[in-house]
Amino acid sequence: DGGITQSPKYLFRKEGQNVTLSCEQNLNHDAMYWYRQDPGQGLRLIYYSQIVNDFQKGDIAEGYSVSREKKESFPLTVTSAQKNPTAFYLCASLWEGDRDGQPQHFGDGTRLSIL
Amino acid sequence: QKEVEQDPGPLSVPEGAIVSLNCTYSNSAFQYFMWYRQYSRKGPELLMYTYSSGNKEDGRFTAQVDKSSKYISLFIRDSQPSDSATYLCAMSYMHRDDKIIFGKGTRLHILP
């Protein structure tokens, strides 16, 4: 089945540590996105990438970094500079080529907590 | 004023009732309107995707957009316990936009 796979489902970070969240899609989608969801909050865009080797900052990029070396993969690194990283992180993708297609499809998220 | 306002709930209704979920927004430039359903510890799942004003129906779900009032609604008929979830409204300026603005979500409980 085609879809978006996020791993791990749960992740714990120690103070001062960088951690990387994985997002893989086999939908052949061009664009990929990372969102952060806090309790009682809407989704906030961290980074997005419309094409391999290119990405743009979203609304809350500080303390995060991404790479897009392959079309299928868009990992997110939460750096030690992100002082409040505890949240539910969601990855999404979009096929630019389908003009009648749906908007972004989402993975099932990674919950990051601080030890 | 926030761009998108959505009552967080929780909203509890008996099984079989009609559910009405709503969002208001401030920016008249929004053209595309979405409703997502999110179960606990899962990613959002698209329910409805509409353009401009009017109604769209899909099974038990009806989405309404009133651009003059900057108000969108999602109606669920014959509600089921499996409809218990958080419902997020969302909107964008362009078709399949990179920038989607989400509401905070309404938690819905359908009581058996």
PDB file of C-alpha atoms in Angstrom:
ATOM      1  CA  ASP A   1       0.000   0.000   0.000  1.00  0.00           C
ATOM      2  CA  GLY A   2       1.197   3.502  -0.784  1.00  0.00           C
ATOM      3  CA  GLY A   3       1.555   5.903   2.061  1.00  0.00           C
ATOM      4  CA  ILE A   4       3.681   7.986   4.358  1.00  0.00           C
ATOM      5  CA  THR A   5       5.711   6.234   7.046  1.00  0.00           C
ATOM      6  CA  GLN A   6       7.001   8.130  10.040  1.00  0.00           C
ATOM      7  CA  SER A   7       9.406   6.587  12.525  1.00  0.00           C
ATOM      8  CA  PRO A   8       9.835   6.144  15.347  1.00  0.00           C
ATOM      9  CA  LYS A   9       6.338   6.463  16.767  1.00  0.00           C
ATOM     10  CA  TYR A  10       7.742   7.670  20.113  1.00  0.00           C
ATOM     11  CA  LEU A  11      11.091   9.374  20.703  1.00  0.00           C
ATOM     12  CA  PHE A  12      12.805  10.696  23.798  1.00  0.00           C
ATOM     13  CA  ARG A  13      15.458  13.397  23.778  1.00  0.00           C
ATOM     14  CA  LYS A  14      17.994  14.237  26.432  1.00  0.00           C
ATOM     15  CA  GLU A  15      18.984  17.825  27.104  1.00  0.00           C
ATOM     16  CA  GLY A  16      21.528  19.094  24.575  1.00  0.00           C
ATOM     17  CA  GLN A  17      20.923  16.223  22.179  1.00  0.00           C
ATOM     18  CA  ASN A  18      19.971  16.363  18.503  1.00  0.00           C
ATOM     19  CA  VAL A  19      17.402  13.827  17.336  1.00  0.00           C
ATOM     20  CA  THR A  20      16.233  12.943  13.823  1.00  0.00           C
ATOM     21  CA  LEU A  21      12.696  12.014  12.847  1.00  0.00           C
ATOM     22  CA  SER A  22      12.234   9.927   9.735  1.00  0.00           C
ATOM     23  CA  CYS A  23       9.605  10.463   7.023  1.00  0.00           C
ATOM     24  CA  GLU A  24       9.420   8.202   3.972  1.00  0.00           C
ATOM     25  CA  GLN A  25       6.745   8.178   1.251  1.00  0.00           C
ATOM     26  CA  ASN A  26       6.157   5.773  -1.629  1.00  0.00           C
ATOM     27  CA  LEU A  27       3.433   7.866  -3.271  1.00  0.00           C
ATOM     28  CA  ASN A  28       5.840   9.457  -5.776  1.00  0.00           C
ATOM     29  CA  HIS A  29       4.824  12.844  -4.380  1.00  0.00           C
ATOM     30  CA  ASP A  30       6.946  15.862  -5.183  1.00  0.00           C
ATOM     31  CA  ALA A  31       6.372  18.064  -2.145  1.00  0.00           C
ATOM     32  CA  MET A  32       6.864  17.114   1.490  1.00  0.00           C
ATOM     33  CA  TYR A  33       6.130  18.987   4.719  1.00  0.00           C
ATOM     34  CA  TRP A  34       6.853  18.904   8.437  1.00  0.00           C
ATOM     35  CA  TYR A  35       4.341  20.193  10.979  1.00  0.00           C
ATOM     36  CA  ARG A  36       4.340  20.470  14.734  1.00  0.00           C
ATOM     37  CA  GLN A  37       1.140  19.923  16.732  1.00  0.00           C
ATOM     38  CA  ASP A  38       0.855  20.948  20.368  1.00  0.00           C
ATOM     39  CA  PRO A  39      -2.132  20.063  22.606  1.00  0.00           C
ATOM     40  CA  GLY A  40      -5.087  22.277  21.767  1.00  0.00           C
ATOM     41  CA  GLN A  41      -3.160  23.894  18.916  1.00  0.00           C
ATOM     42  CA  GLY A  42      -3.489  23.775  15.183  1.00  0.00           C
ATOM     43  CA  LEU A  43      -0.739  22.412  13.002  1.00  0.00           C
ATOM     44  CA  ARG A  44       2.207  24.768  12.497  1.00  0.00           C
ATOM     45  CA  LEU A  45       4.493  24.445   9.486  1.00  0.00           C
ATOM     46  CA  ILE A  46       8.189  23.882  10.265  1.00  0.00           C
ATOM     47  CA  TYR A  47       9.788  23.233   6.851  1.00  0.00           C
ATOM     48  CA  TYR A  48       8.676  22.156   3.396  1.00  0.00           C
ATOM     49  CA  SER A  49      10.342  20.930   0.227  1.00  0.00           C
ATOM     50  CA  GLN A  50       8.899  21.105  -3.267  1.00  0.00           C
ATOM     51  CA  ILE A  51      11.757  19.296  -4.993  1.00  0.00           C
ATOM     52  CA  VAL A  52      14.858  17.248  -4.201  1.00  0.00           C
ATOM     53  CA  ASN A  53      17.787  19.253  -2.782  1.00  0.00           C
ATOM     54  CA  ASP A  54      15.609  22.285  -2.069  1.00  0.00           C
ATOM     55  CA  PHE A  55      13.566  23.273   0.977  1.00  0.00           C
ATOM     56  CA  GLN A  56      12.016  26.373   2.551  1.00  0.00           C
ATOM     57  CA  LYS A  57      11.423  27.509   6.110  1.00  0.00           C
ATOM     58  CA  GLY A  58       7.900  27.492   7.409  1.00  0.00           C
ATOM     59  CA  ASP A  59       6.510  29.549  10.269  1.00  0.00           C
ATOM     60  CA  ILE A  60       8.513  27.969  13.107  1.00  0.00           C
ATOM     61  CA  ALA A  61      11.823  26.755  11.598  1.00  0.00           C
ATOM     62  CA  GLU A  62      14.116  27.921  14.401  1.00  0.00           C
ATOM     63  CA  GLY A  63      15.806  24.994  16.158  1.00  0.00           C
ATOM     64  CA  TYR A  64      15.033  22.550  13.346  1.00  0.00           C
ATOM     65  CA  SER A  65      16.861  21.390  10.223  1.00  0.00           C
ATOM     66  CA  VAL A  66      15.914  19.219   7.245  1.00  0.00           C
ATOM     67  CA  SER A  67      17.421  17.604   4.168  1.00  0.00           C
ATOM     68  CA  ARG A  68      15.897  16.311   0.929  1.00  0.00           C
ATOM     69  CA  GLU A  69      18.466  14.118  -0.774  1.00  0.00           C
ATOM     70  CA  LYS A  70      15.881  11.720  -2.184  1.00  0.00           C
ATOM     71  CA  LYS A  71      12.344  12.270  -3.416  1.00  0.00           C
ATOM     72  CA  GLU A  72      11.029   9.636  -1.010  1.00  0.00           C
ATOM     73  CA  SER A  73      12.658  10.929   2.151  1.00  0.00           C
ATOM     74  CA  PHE A  74      12.463  14.156   4.185  1.00  0.00           C
ATOM     75  CA  PRO A  75      14.067  13.719   7.628  1.00  0.00           C
ATOM     76  CA  LEU A  76      13.660  16.373  10.314  1.00  0.00           C
ATOM     77  CA  THR A  77      16.373  17.024  12.909  1.00  0.00           C
ATOM     78  CA  VAL A  78      15.321  18.631  16.168  1.00  0.00           C
ATOM     79  CA  THR A  79      18.454  20.355  17.408  1.00  0.00           C
ATOM     80  CA  SER A  80      19.485  21.294  20.930  1.00  0.00           C
ATOM     81  CA  ALA A  81      18.644  24.887  19.987  1.00  0.00           C
ATOM     82  CA  GLN A  82      14.937  23.985  20.055  1.00  0.00           C
ATOM     83  CA  LYS A  83      14.145  24.747  23.690  1.00  0.00           C
ATOM     84  CA  ASN A  84      10.611  23.370  23.735  1.00  0.00           C
ATOM     85  CA  PRO A  85      10.669  20.302  21.495  1.00  0.00           C
ATOM     86  CA  THR A  86       7.964  18.244  23.219  1.00  0.00           C
ATOM     87  CA  ALA A  87       5.206  17.905  20.629  1.00  0.00           C
ATOM     88  CA  PHE A  88       3.575  15.631  18.052  1.00  0.00           C
ATOM     89  CA  TYR A  89       5.407  15.917  14.718  1.00  0.00           C
ATOM     90  CA  LEU A  90       3.546  15.237  11.484  1.00  0.00           C
ATOM     91  CA  CYS A  91       4.947  14.717   8.003  1.00  0.00           C
ATOM     92  CA  ALA A  92       2.822  15.293   4.898  1.00  0.00           C
ATOM     93  CA  SER A  93       3.227  15.027   1.135  1.00  0.00           C
ATOM     94  CA  LEU A  94       1.580  16.380  -2.001  1.00  0.00           C
ATOM     95  CA  TRP A  95       1.661  15.431  -5.683  1.00  0.00           C
ATOM     96  CA  GLU A  96       2.148  18.643  -7.635  1.00  0.00           C
ATOM     97  CA  GLY A  97       1.361  16.951 -10.935  1.00  0.00           C
ATOM     98  CA  ASP A  98      -2.255  16.073 -10.178  1.00  0.00           C
ATOM     99  CA  ARG A  99      -4.248  19.251 -10.716  1.00  0.00           C
ATOM    100  CA  ASP A 100      -7.449  17.691  -9.470  1.00  0.00           C
ATOM    101  CA  GLY A 101      -5.825  15.909  -6.591  1.00  0.00           C
ATOM    102  CA  GLN A 102      -6.318  16.285  -2.931  1.00  0.00           C
ATOM    103  CA  PRO A 103      -4.284  18.515  -0.687  1.00  0.00           C
ATOM    104  CA  GLN A 104      -1.668  17.203   1.672  1.00  0.00           C
ATOM    105  CA  HIS A 105      -1.674  13.576   2.879  1.00  0.00           C
ATOM    106  CA  PHE A 106      -0.357  12.960   6.396  1.00  0.00           C
ATOM    107  CA  GLY A 107       1.650  10.280   8.138  1.00  0.00           C
ATOM    108  CA  ASP A 108       0.760   9.008  11.613  1.00  0.00           C
ATOM    109  CA  GLY A 109       3.237  11.181  13.459  1.00  0.00           C
ATOM    110  CA  THR A 110       6.111  10.940  15.913  1.00  0.00           C
ATOM    111  CA  ARG A 111       5.623  11.974  19.527  1.00  0.00           C
ATOM    112  CA  LEU A 112       8.785  13.568  20.909  1.00  0.00           C
ATOM    113  CA  SER A 113       9.310  13.991  24.642  1.00  0.00           C
ATOM    114  CA  ILE A 114      12.133  15.329  26.786  1.00  0.00           C
ATOM    115  CA  LEU A 115      13.824  13.062  29.331  1.00  0.00           C
TER     116      LEU A 115
ATOM    117  CA  GLN B   1      -8.009  38.405  15.463  1.00  0.00           C
ATOM    118  CA  LYS B   2      -6.734  34.915  14.678  1.00  0.00           C
ATOM    119  CA  GLU B   3      -6.847  33.815  11.038  1.00  0.00           C
ATOM    120  CA  VAL B   4      -8.953  30.731  11.789  1.00  0.00           C
ATOM    121  CA  GLU B   5     -11.105  30.262  14.873  1.00  0.00           C
ATOM    122  CA  GLN B   6     -12.512  26.901  15.928  1.00  0.00           C
ATOM    123  CA  ASP B   7     -14.233  25.976  19.184  1.00  0.00           C
ATOM    124  CA  PRO B   8     -12.075  23.300  20.868  1.00  0.00           C
ATOM    125  CA  GLY B   9     -15.026  21.534  22.522  1.00  0.00           C
ATOM    126  CA  PRO B  10     -15.339  18.866  23.682  1.00  0.00           C
ATOM    127  CA  LEU B  11     -18.685  18.399  21.990  1.00  0.00           C
ATOM    128  CA  SER B  12     -20.712  15.397  23.193  1.00  0.00           C
ATOM    129  CA  VAL B  13     -23.777  14.209  21.289  1.00  0.00           C
ATOM    130  CA  PRO B  14     -25.846  11.001  21.397  1.00  0.00           C
ATOM    131  CA  GLU B  15     -25.440   8.380  18.703  1.00  0.00           C
ATOM    132  CA  GLY B  16     -27.643   9.050  15.691  1.00  0.00           C
ATOM    133  CA  ALA B  17     -27.764  12.811  16.189  1.00  0.00           C
ATOM    134  CA  ILE B  18     -26.739  15.372  13.576  1.00  0.00           C
ATOM    135  CA  VAL B  19     -23.420  17.001  14.441  1.00  0.00           C
ATOM    136  CA  SER B  20     -22.537  20.539  13.397  1.00  0.00           C
ATOM    137  CA  LEU B  21     -18.898  21.667  13.501  1.00  0.00           C
ATOM    138  CA  ASN B  22     -17.906  25.200  12.560  1.00  0.00           C
ATOM    139  CA  CYS B  23     -14.998  27.536  11.869  1.00  0.00           C
ATOM    140  CA  THR B  24     -14.768  31.240  11.226  1.00  0.00           C
ATOM    141  CA  TYR B  25     -11.947  32.989   9.454  1.00  0.00           C
ATOM    142  CA  SER B  26     -10.781  36.527   8.943  1.00  0.00           C
ATOM    143  CA  ASN B  27      -9.013  36.557   5.553  1.00  0.00           C
ATOM    144  CA  SER B  28     -11.400  36.805   2.605  1.00  0.00           C
ATOM    145  CA  ALA B  29      -8.614  35.663   0.244  1.00  0.00           C
ATOM    146  CA  PHE B  30      -9.019  32.027   1.326  1.00  0.00           C
ATOM    147  CA  GLN B  31     -10.450  30.038  -1.577  1.00  0.00           C
ATOM    148  CA  TYR B  32     -10.059  26.377  -0.603  1.00  0.00           C
ATOM    149  CA  PHE B  33     -11.529  24.824   2.498  1.00  0.00           C
ATOM    150  CA  MET B  34     -10.818  21.462   4.090  1.00  0.00           C
ATOM    151  CA  TRP B  35     -12.018  19.321   6.946  1.00  0.00           C
ATOM    152  CA  TYR B  36      -9.674  16.723   8.450  1.00  0.00           C
ATOM    153  CA  ARG B  37     -10.514  14.028  11.010  1.00  0.00           C
ATOM    154  CA  GLN B  38      -7.809  13.062  13.491  1.00  0.00           C
ATOM    155  CA  TYR B  39      -8.033  10.067  15.775  1.00  0.00           C
ATOM    156  CA  SER B  40      -5.925   9.999  18.931  1.00  0.00           C
ATOM    157  CA  ARG B  41      -2.204   9.409  18.217  1.00  0.00           C
ATOM    158  CA  LYS B  42      -2.839   9.377  14.457  1.00  0.00           C
ATOM    159  CA  GLY B  43      -2.259  11.802  11.601  1.00  0.00           C
ATOM    160  CA  PRO B  44      -5.096  13.911  10.135  1.00  0.00           C
ATOM    161  CA  GLU B  45      -7.195  12.259   7.436  1.00  0.00           C
ATOM    162  CA  LEU B  46      -8.874  14.399   4.765  1.00  0.00           C
ATOM    163  CA  LEU B  47     -12.684  14.264   4.884  1.00  0.00           C
ATOM    164  CA  MET B  48     -13.831  17.089   2.617  1.00  0.00           C
ATOM    165  CA  TYR B  49     -12.133  19.519   0.219  1.00  0.00           C
ATOM    166  CA  THR B  50     -14.181  22.348  -1.269  1.00  0.00           C
ATOM    167  CA  TYR B  51     -13.596  25.403  -3.397  1.00  0.00           C
ATOM    168  CA  SER B  52     -15.294  28.756  -2.780  1.00  0.00           C
ATOM    169  CA  SER B  53     -18.865  28.926  -1.500  1.00  0.00           C
ATOM    170  CA  GLY B  54     -21.536  26.274  -1.559  1.00  0.00           C
ATOM    171  CA  ASN B  55     -22.224  22.781  -0.302  1.00  0.00           C
ATOM    172  CA  LYS B  56     -20.502  19.467  -0.894  1.00  0.00           C
ATOM    173  CA  GLU B  57     -21.893  16.137   0.232  1.00  0.00           C
ATOM    174  CA  ASP B  58     -20.092  12.799   0.685  1.00  0.00           C
ATOM    175  CA  GLY B  59     -22.081  10.064   2.360  1.00  0.00           C
ATOM    176  CA  ARG B  60     -22.998  11.170   5.872  1.00  0.00           C
ATOM    177  CA  PHE B  61     -20.804  14.263   5.634  1.00  0.00           C
ATOM    178  CA  THR B  62     -21.785  17.679   4.243  1.00  0.00           C
ATOM    179  CA  ALA B  63     -19.423  20.647   4.039  1.00  0.00           C
ATOM    180  CA  GLN B  64     -20.784  24.174   3.708  1.00  0.00           C
ATOM    181  CA  VAL B  65     -18.866  27.336   2.900  1.00  0.00           C
ATOM    182  CA  ASP B  66     -20.330  30.820   3.318  1.00  0.00           C
ATOM    183  CA  LYS B  67     -17.667  33.222   2.083  1.00  0.00           C
ATOM    184  CA  SER B  68     -19.825  36.282   2.680  1.00  0.00           C
ATOM    185  CA  SER B  69     -19.924  35.443   6.395  1.00  0.00           C
ATOM    186  CA  LYS B  70     -16.419  33.889   6.447  1.00  0.00           C
ATOM    187  CA  TYR B  71     -17.932  30.768   8.014  1.00  0.00           C
ATOM    188  CA  ILE B  72     -17.531  27.084   7.192  1.00  0.00           C
ATOM    189  CA  SER B  73     -19.405  24.102   8.593  1.00  0.00           C
ATOM    190  CA  LEU B  74     -19.198  20.326   8.602  1.00  0.00           C
ATOM    191  CA  PHE B  75     -22.379  18.342   9.255  1.00  0.00           C
ATOM    192  CA  ILE B  76     -22.336  14.678  10.201  1.00  0.00           C
ATOM    193  CA  ARG B  77     -25.641  12.834   9.845  1.00  0.00           C
ATOM    194  CA  ASP B  78     -26.532   9.656  11.751  1.00  0.00           C
ATOM    195  CA  SER B  79     -23.459  10.064  13.949  1.00  0.00           C
ATOM    196  CA  GLN B  80     -21.674   6.897  15.073  1.00  0.00           C
ATOM    197  CA  PRO B  81     -19.306   6.217  17.997  1.00  0.00           C
ATOM    198  CA  SER B  82     -16.563   5.732  15.366  1.00  0.00           C
ATOM    199  CA  ASP B  83     -16.983   9.423  14.474  1.00  0.00           C
ATOM    200  CA  SER B  84     -15.482  10.323  17.874  1.00  0.00           C
ATOM    201  CA  ALA B  85     -12.288  12.187  16.975  1.00  0.00           C
ATOM    202  CA  THR B  86     -10.850  15.671  16.666  1.00  0.00           C
ATOM    203  CA  TYR B  87     -12.017  17.568  13.574  1.00  0.00           C
ATOM    204  CA  LEU B  88      -9.681  20.181  12.104  1.00  0.00           C
ATOM    205  CA  CYS B  89     -10.804  22.813   9.672  1.00  0.00           C
ATOM    206  CA  ALA B  90      -8.188  24.168   7.290  1.00  0.00           C
ATOM    207  CA  MET B  91      -8.005  26.637   4.445  1.00  0.00           C
ATOM    208  CA  SER B  92      -5.647  27.903   1.783  1.00  0.00           C
ATOM    209  CA  TYR B  93      -5.317  30.604  -0.828  1.00  0.00           C
ATOM    210  CA  MET B  94      -4.542  28.352  -3.784  1.00  0.00           C
ATOM    211  CA  HIS B  95      -5.387  24.859  -4.956  1.00  0.00           C
ATOM    212  CA  ARG B  96      -3.123  22.416  -3.128  1.00  0.00           C
ATOM    213  CA  ASP B  97      -1.177  25.250  -1.544  1.00  0.00           C
ATOM    214  CA  ASP B  98       2.079  24.748   0.324  1.00  0.00           C
ATOM    215  CA  LYS B  99       0.699  26.986   3.073  1.00  0.00           C
ATOM    216  CA  ILE B 100      -2.430  25.601   4.731  1.00  0.00           C
ATOM    217  CA  ILE B 101      -3.839  27.376   7.773  1.00  0.00           C
ATOM    218  CA  PHE B 102      -5.334  24.995  10.321  1.00  0.00           C
ATOM    219  CA  GLY B 103      -7.863  25.579  13.075  1.00  0.00           C
ATOM    220  CA  LYS B 104      -7.079  24.189  16.511  1.00  0.00           C
ATOM    221  CA  GLY B 105      -9.588  21.372  16.156  1.00  0.00           C
ATOM    222  CA  THR B 106     -12.865  20.418  17.868  1.00  0.00           C
ATOM    223  CA  ARG B 107     -12.957  17.243  19.977  1.00  0.00           C
ATOM    224  CA  LEU B 108     -16.151  15.299  19.283  1.00  0.00           C
ATOM    225  CA  HIS B 109     -17.557  12.490  21.438  1.00  0.00           C
ATOM    226  CA  ILE B 110     -20.451  10.391  20.151  1.00  0.00           C
ATOM    227  CA  LEU B 111     -22.186   8.743  23.092  1.00  0.00           C
ATOM    228  CA  PRO B 112     -23.525   5.191  22.457  1.00  0.00           C
TER     229      PRO B 112
END
